[in-house]
């Protein structure tokens, strides 16, 4: 007998997810790839239909099917737009288990480097040596990068700064005890962001410990269809988070993509009720830094003026993934003299999307170009966002003009005359 | 499939803008409704001249042409029922002209309804037709289907907002129509012709100035009948609200789960009422409406305190159709129209019909103009579609019997084609056939839509007679 939870299909989907789509099409214009490509195959409704057909064996899980699945940003804009509550993220992430063909480089970085903080530091050291020694110039001239399929990645690789360090002091009475999750790549790509996050939290009266021993959260693995590996990472991280949570009130994250993944850990443990429950308990304590500070209520007397006009780019995994739109804006509003000028469609993906800008450079460039247009139209001098990936993508076109919300709070603290 | 036609189309728009593979074609076999059919080819023109060349090529090869916007339609208008070429116009999305002094704009058919209004928000104008799919649907599709929306109660449907059209005819000729021209109102004829008379390539639309003030009320009832009575009571006061929407308790609970708009979960029905105009006038109207609601038995009347609250109330209503996916695997939405004085009686009748067929029926609709949207909830996997359709037909027959019609704003398309004999005589339908032939002698534009085949009519009327006897 066929029961409601049977998984007769070819893809490892959760029963009922795909069926929830009534094909009303309200998601279409919210989807960045549909906006760029204008084809049903690259819309959420169309992708869900393709998944449904492939699951039933009516479409081969290869070729164009894979192409359209790969082109999805997993930005979840469709989830915000969907009235029917289709869990699109789960559908695409589970489908990718069958379609993903990670390159050797991706596999190496995701499985061998990112999960280990020490290796991330060593890799960064190598990259830094490469950039500074003159090797970079040689490689770029040689054509070797093109041959290895690395030109896009190499071109986008940010200049690697020195190592991470944390400073700052707790001001006034301790208002909360938190553990900060420093992420993986951002420790070396944006060490200043992590330092600023800890400084701001301390200044605002938080006793902060850094969960140094925690590596990658698994977001990139989930998005790339490496679900099994993500599950293994999640298991380790749940244990580490439980240990950290023994002595703090909350875990604070400054990367929206990581925060969304940590909050969704339970989805990885379907069929393992014990782990599912543990993941859920941990998830309740995960806070995006903007969410946390807004809830805490920033002590505005510590903030000095920043006379600047700013526009805010919603990170997909904050706005669509975690439903956090007001907190970052509310925090910006507390900074004296800062004027917020909204851009059009501020919650549309900038094209960064984890490693998307490396894998689908053309679409990513089109999305970035659209952002640059609306940013320019807003008339703002600087762009503020709340996720390292978005920050780096936007900064690749607007160097020196893109900041994380906490970096502005940090600057505002410093601007306060003492 | 016709490889020669594929080659001819590729010569016009480039190979990359023609879909001929199975995957691509299957993704154009559906729209927002329930019908499906596989097109032979899908083509994406970007200019009027490309549309002309495509129409000529398709006609030369005897292939039907089906225009498509965003594919959010609910009556199968964009479905390639007889195969042929789907002409996807969503990449023609330029705004060609905005003239706020004259209060008009010229747009290409693929411009998205809400995005257009948002883009000109700073001018204080907007495009008034607001179908619930406005976040995604195109103005070209709105014109082809003569779309409505909640605010058509005050502002009128799309035909009242189209001032002119550029249309590619079946012959490949380009016709420019304007309501300012003398003679017959061909613009009006073309709006709502569902792609059967020509392909719209540009639309001159009327811009509406945003009202100085808007008041939005939510009236909450413990009894559906009292909500229905309020509708007539409000019009009896001499007020024409901008919108007057009703949602029953069943629909409300699904909508609330989707949007958290604060709709009361324990109520039997709510009315969402909006008035707009000058500030003093709006305040006064809102107060009188509140009194009318209370008098009719509303247990509570809420007034949206600000724009955010107002938007939230509307978001609930506008995503209502999609939200139904939360409570049932499938639903079938109808578009019947009845005199608003009959709402209470017809709603009872609908409930009775649904119960007899074993389906729950939800109601959320434009009460002010009597445009019902009963939703039959069913499960296609359990083979319930035929029975659900039978129940739906009976409901529409009940609307006609109450002095109404089978469609208010969703179009006829495939869905209601064979219900046309319920409201039109053989002579009427024959007149329509001849009108259509005058524009499209070969019948290549969106064939087998709207007007039923000759022989179907007697059968349908006989069925309807049976419905009336309740069999």
GROMACS .gro file of N, CA and C in nm, chain A residues 16 19-30 34-35 37-41 43 45-47 49-50 52-53 56 58-60 62 64-65 68 80-86 344-345, chain B residues 16 19 21-24 26-32 36 44 68 70-72 88 90-91 93 112 115 119 132-136 258 315 318-326 329 331 381:
model
  270
   16UNK      N    1   0.499   1.567   0.043
   16UNK     CA    2   0.407   1.680   0.053
   16UNK      C    3   0.466   1.815   0.017
   19UNK      N    4   0.396   1.904  -0.361
   19UNK     CA    5   0.252   1.910  -0.384
   19UNK      C    6   0.191   2.040  -0.334
   20UNK      N    7   0.262   2.107  -0.247
   20UNK     CA    8   0.207   2.228  -0.190
   20UNK      C    9   0.197   2.342  -0.290
   21UNK      N   10   0.275   2.334  -0.398
   21UNK     CA   11   0.274   2.440  -0.500
   21UNK      C   12   0.146   2.430  -0.582
   22UNK      N   13   0.069   2.542  -0.587
   22UNK     CA   14  -0.054   2.542  -0.666
   22UNK      C   15  -0.031   2.610  -0.801
   23UNK      N   16   0.094   2.642  -0.832
   23UNK     CA   17   0.133   2.703  -0.960
   23UNK      C   18   0.063   2.837  -0.985
   24UNK      N   19   0.042   2.916  -0.881
   24UNK     CA   20  -0.023   3.046  -0.898
   24UNK      C   21   0.069   3.145  -0.966
   25UNK      N   22   0.200   3.122  -0.954
   25UNK     CA   23   0.296   3.208  -1.024
   25UNK      C   24   0.334   3.336  -0.950
   26UNK      N   25   0.287   3.353  -0.826
   26UNK     CA   26   0.318   3.477  -0.753
   26UNK      C   27   0.467   3.490  -0.723
   27UNK      N   28   0.540   3.379  -0.734
   27UNK     CA   29   0.684   3.382  -0.706
   27UNK      C   30   0.767   3.435  -0.823
   28UNK      N   31   0.709   3.434  -0.943
   28UNK     CA   32   0.791   3.455  -1.063
   28UNK      C   33   0.877   3.581  -1.057
   29UNK      N   34   0.811   3.694  -1.037
   29UNK     CA   35   0.884   3.819  -1.047
   29UNK      C   36   0.974   3.845  -0.927
   30UNK      N   37   0.957   3.765  -0.822
   30UNK     CA   38   1.045   3.778  -0.706
   30UNK      C   39   1.175   3.704  -0.730
   34UNK      N   40   1.464   3.440  -1.275
   34UNK     CA   41   1.356   3.461  -1.371
   34UNK      C   42   1.362   3.604  -1.424
   35UNK      N   43   1.395   3.697  -1.339
   35UNK     CA   44   1.404   3.837  -1.384
   35UNK      C   45   1.513   3.853  -1.489
   37UNK      N   46   1.661   3.589  -1.677
   37UNK     CA   47   1.651   3.499  -1.792
   37UNK      C   48   1.512   3.496  -1.857
   38UNK      N   49   1.410   3.531  -1.780
   38UNK     CA   50   1.275   3.540  -1.836
   38UNK      C   51   1.217   3.410  -1.888
   39UNK      N   52   1.259   3.299  -1.831
   39UNK     CA   53   1.206   3.169  -1.875
   39UNK      C   54   1.151   3.092  -1.756
   40UNK      N   55   1.040   3.027  -1.780
   40UNK     CA   56   0.973   2.948  -1.677
   40UNK      C   57   1.068   2.846  -1.612
   41UNK      N   58   1.160   2.788  -1.692
   41UNK     CA   59   1.250   2.685  -1.638
   41UNK      C   60   1.339   2.739  -1.528
   43UNK      N   61   1.243   2.971  -1.311
   43UNK     CA   62   1.158   3.035  -1.210
   43UNK      C   63   1.133   2.932  -1.101
   45UNK      N   64   0.843   2.837  -0.968
   45UNK     CA   65   0.732   2.751  -1.010
   45UNK      C   66   0.780   2.647  -1.111
   46UNK      N   67   0.861   2.692  -1.206
   46UNK     CA   68   0.912   2.601  -1.309
   46UNK      C   69   1.008   2.498  -1.252
   47UNK      N   70   1.091   2.541  -1.157
   47UNK     CA   71   1.185   2.445  -1.097
   47UNK      C   72   1.110   2.340  -1.017
   49UNK      N   73   0.814   2.236  -1.072
   49UNK     CA   74   0.749   2.147  -1.169
   49UNK      C   75   0.850   2.048  -1.227
   50UNK      N   76   0.969   2.098  -1.257
   50UNK     CA   77   1.074   2.008  -1.307
   50UNK      C   78   1.111   1.902  -1.204
   52UNK      N   79   0.919   1.787  -0.975
   52UNK     CA   80   0.806   1.694  -0.970
   52UNK      C   81   0.817   1.593  -1.085
   53UNK      N   82   0.848   1.643  -1.206
   53UNK     CA   83   0.857   1.554  -1.322
   53UNK      C   84   0.976   1.459  -1.307
   56UNK      N   85   0.918   1.180  -1.071
   56UNK     CA   86   0.832   1.076  -1.128
   56UNK      C   87   0.898   1.003  -1.244
   58UNK      N   88   0.985   1.145  -1.530
   58UNK     CA   89   0.946   1.198  -1.659
   58UNK      C   90   1.049   1.293  -1.718
   59UNK      N   91   1.149   1.329  -1.639
   59UNK     CA   92   1.260   1.411  -1.689
   59UNK      C   93   1.389   1.346  -1.640
   60UNK      N   94   1.488   1.342  -1.728
   60UNK     CA   95   1.616   1.283  -1.687
   60UNK      C   96   1.687   1.377  -1.591
   62UNK      N   97   1.971   1.507  -1.543
   62UNK     CA   98   2.098   1.538  -1.609
   62UNK      C   99   2.074   1.657  -1.701
   64UNK      N  100   1.991   1.964  -1.906
   64UNK     CA  101   1.923   2.091  -1.880
   64UNK      C  102   1.856   2.093  -1.743
   65UNK      N  103   1.808   1.980  -1.698
   65UNK     CA  104   1.746   1.976  -1.565
   65UNK      C  105   1.849   2.021  -1.461
   68UNK      N  106   1.923   2.399  -1.479
   68UNK     CA  107   1.826   2.488  -1.416
   68UNK      C  108   1.831   2.478  -1.264
   80UNK      N  109   0.954   3.397   0.049
   80UNK     CA  110   0.884   3.515   0.100
   80UNK      C  111   0.760   3.544   0.017
   81UNK      N  112   0.769   3.519  -0.114
   81UNK     CA  113   0.657   3.554  -0.203
   81UNK      C  114   0.546   3.450  -0.201
   82UNK      N  115   0.576   3.329  -0.159
   82UNK     CA  116   0.481   3.218  -0.174
   82UNK      C  117   0.370   3.222  -0.070
   83UNK      N  118   0.245   3.234  -0.115
   83UNK     CA  119   0.135   3.232  -0.019
   83UNK      C  120   0.105   3.092   0.032
   84UNK      N  121   0.147   2.993  -0.042
   84UNK     CA  122   0.110   2.856  -0.009
   84UNK      C  123   0.206   2.791   0.088
   85UNK      N  124   0.317   2.861   0.118
   85UNK     CA  125   0.412   2.807   0.215
   85UNK      C  126   0.492   2.690   0.161
   86UNK      N  127   0.522   2.690   0.032
   86UNK     CA  128   0.605   2.583  -0.023
   86UNK      C  129   0.746   2.595   0.036
  344UNK      N  130   1.547   5.045  -0.431
  344UNK     CA  131   1.438   4.966  -0.485
  344UNK      C  132   1.468   4.817  -0.466
  345UNK      N  133   1.368   4.738  -0.439
  345UNK     CA  134   1.381   4.593  -0.427
  345UNK      C  135   1.505   4.555  -0.345
  434UNK      N  136   1.852   3.077  -2.957
  434UNK     CA  137   1.844   3.072  -2.812
  434UNK      C  138   1.709   3.121  -2.760
  437UNK      N  139   1.225   2.756  -2.785
  437UNK     CA  140   1.233   2.630  -2.711
  437UNK      C  141   1.166   2.521  -2.792
  439UNK      N  142   1.282   2.170  -2.714
  439UNK     CA  143   1.309   2.045  -2.642
  439UNK      C  144   1.194   2.012  -2.546
  440UNK      N  145   1.189   1.888  -2.507
  440UNK     CA  146   1.077   1.843  -2.424
  440UNK      C  147   1.072   1.919  -2.292
  441UNK      N  148   1.188   1.932  -2.227
  441UNK     CA  149   1.187   1.999  -2.097
  441UNK      C  150   1.128   2.139  -2.110
  442UNK      N  151   1.182   2.217  -2.206
  442UNK     CA  152   1.135   2.354  -2.223
  442UNK      C  153   0.986   2.360  -2.252
  444UNK      N  154   0.752   2.141  -2.185
  444UNK     CA  155   0.668   2.099  -2.072
  444UNK      C  156   0.650   2.210  -1.969
  445UNK      N  157   0.749   2.299  -1.965
  445UNK     CA  158   0.740   2.409  -1.868
  445UNK      C  159   0.643   2.518  -1.914
  446UNK      N  160   0.591   2.500  -2.035
  446UNK     CA  161   0.489   2.594  -2.084
  446UNK      C  162   0.358   2.521  -2.111
  447UNK      N  163   0.341   2.408  -2.044
  447UNK     CA  164   0.215   2.334  -2.063
  447UNK      C  165   0.112   2.372  -1.956
  448UNK      N  166   0.151   2.454  -1.860
  448UNK     CA  167   0.057   2.491  -1.754
  448UNK      C  168   0.046   2.643  -1.741
  449UNK      N  169  -0.055   2.686  -1.667
  449UNK     CA  170  -0.061   2.825  -1.619
  449UNK      C  171  -0.115   2.819  -1.477
  450UNK      N  172  -0.181   2.924  -1.430
  450UNK     CA  173  -0.230   2.922  -1.293
  450UNK      C  174  -0.355   2.837  -1.274
  454UNK      N  175  -0.389   2.158  -1.890
  454UNK     CA  176  -0.252   2.147  -1.938
  454UNK      C  177  -0.251   2.097  -2.082
  462UNK      N  178   1.030   3.352  -2.777
  462UNK     CA  179   1.041   3.473  -2.693
  462UNK      C  180   1.078   3.595  -2.777
  486UNK      N  181   0.115   3.454  -2.439
  486UNK     CA  182   0.127   3.426  -2.296
  486UNK      C  183   0.201   3.540  -2.229
  488UNK      N  184   0.259   3.622  -1.799
  488UNK     CA  185   0.331   3.557  -1.689
  488UNK      C  186   0.277   3.416  -1.662
  489UNK      N  187   0.168   3.380  -1.727
  489UNK     CA  188   0.111   3.247  -1.702
  489UNK      C  189   0.049   3.236  -1.565
  490UNK      N  190  -0.017   3.344  -1.520
  490UNK     CA  191  -0.085   3.340  -1.390
  490UNK      C  192  -0.236   3.327  -1.408
  506UNK      N  193   0.570   3.382  -2.587
  506UNK     CA  194   0.588   3.430  -2.451
  506UNK      C  195   0.634   3.576  -2.455
  508UNK      N  196   0.680   3.789  -2.207
  508UNK     CA  197   0.729   3.848  -2.082
  508UNK      C  198   0.864   3.917  -2.094
  509UNK      N  199   0.935   3.896  -2.208
  509UNK     CA  200   1.062   3.970  -2.221
  509UNK      C  201   1.044   4.105  -2.291
  511UNK      N  202   0.939   4.403  -2.195
  511UNK     CA  203   0.900   4.465  -2.069
  511UNK      C  204   0.952   4.606  -2.054
  530UNK      N  205   0.531   4.414  -1.574
  530UNK     CA  206   0.457   4.356  -1.461
  530UNK      C  207   0.372   4.463  -1.393
  533UNK      N  208   0.493   4.617  -1.051
  533UNK     CA  209   0.624   4.678  -1.066
  533UNK      C  210   0.613   4.811  -1.141
  537UNK      N  211   0.717   5.168  -0.988
  537UNK     CA  212   0.822   5.246  -1.053
  537UNK      C  213   0.780   5.392  -1.075
  550UNK      N  214  -0.529   4.004  -0.800
  550UNK     CA  215  -0.453   3.953  -0.686
  550UNK      C  216  -0.315   3.903  -0.727
  551UNK      N  217  -0.297   3.872  -0.854
  551UNK     CA  218  -0.167   3.825  -0.902
  551UNK      C  219  -0.078   3.941  -0.945
  552UNK      N  220  -0.113   4.065  -0.906
  552UNK     CA  221  -0.045   4.181  -0.962
  552UNK      C  222   0.106   4.186  -0.938
  553UNK      N  223   0.156   4.114  -0.840
  553UNK     CA  224   0.300   4.109  -0.818
  553UNK      C  225   0.371   4.040  -0.933
  554UNK      N  226   0.298   3.955  -1.005
  554UNK     CA  227   0.362   3.875  -1.110
  554UNK      C  228   0.301   3.894  -1.248
  676UNK      N  229  -0.084   3.196   0.644
  676UNK     CA  230   0.014   3.240   0.545
  676UNK      C  231   0.070   3.378   0.575
  733UNK      N  232  -0.243   4.227   0.202
  733UNK     CA  233  -0.155   4.116   0.166
  733UNK      C  234  -0.228   3.984   0.189
  736UNK      N  235  -0.473   3.938  -0.093
  736UNK     CA  236  -0.416   3.919  -0.226
  736UNK      C  237  -0.338   3.789  -0.242
  737UNK      N  238  -0.301   3.730  -0.133
  737UNK     CA  239  -0.230   3.603  -0.146
  737UNK      C  240  -0.324   3.487  -0.113
  738UNK      N  241  -0.451   3.519  -0.098
  738UNK     CA  242  -0.548   3.421  -0.050
  738UNK      C  243  -0.553   3.297  -0.139
  739UNK      N  244  -0.552   3.318  -0.269
  739UNK     CA  245  -0.567   3.204  -0.360
  739UNK      C  246  -0.453   3.103  -0.339
  740UNK      N  247  -0.330   3.156  -0.339
  740UNK     CA  248  -0.216   3.067  -0.319
  740UNK      C  249  -0.215   3.003  -0.181
  741UNK      N  250  -0.266   3.077  -0.083
  741UNK     CA  251  -0.263   3.026   0.054
  741UNK      C  252  -0.346   2.900   0.071
  742UNK      N  253  -0.436   2.880  -0.022
  742UNK     CA  254  -0.524   2.762  -0.011
  742UNK      C  255  -0.447   2.631  -0.027
  743UNK      N  256  -0.325   2.642  -0.083
  743UNK     CA  257  -0.240   2.523  -0.093
  743UNK      C  258  -0.209   2.467   0.045
  744UNK      N  259  -0.226   2.550   0.150
  744UNK     CA  260  -0.197   2.505   0.286
  744UNK      C  261  -0.302   2.410   0.341
  747UNK      N  262  -0.465   1.974  -0.102
  747UNK     CA  263  -0.368   1.953  -0.210
  747UNK      C  264  -0.408   2.025  -0.338
  749UNK      N  265  -0.722   2.288  -0.533
  749UNK     CA  266  -0.848   2.361  -0.523
  749UNK      C  267  -0.887   2.411  -0.659
  799UNK      N  268  -0.493   1.351  -0.655
  799UNK     CA  269  -0.433   1.217  -0.647
  799UNK      C  270  -0.536   1.111  -0.614
   0.00000   0.00000   0.00000
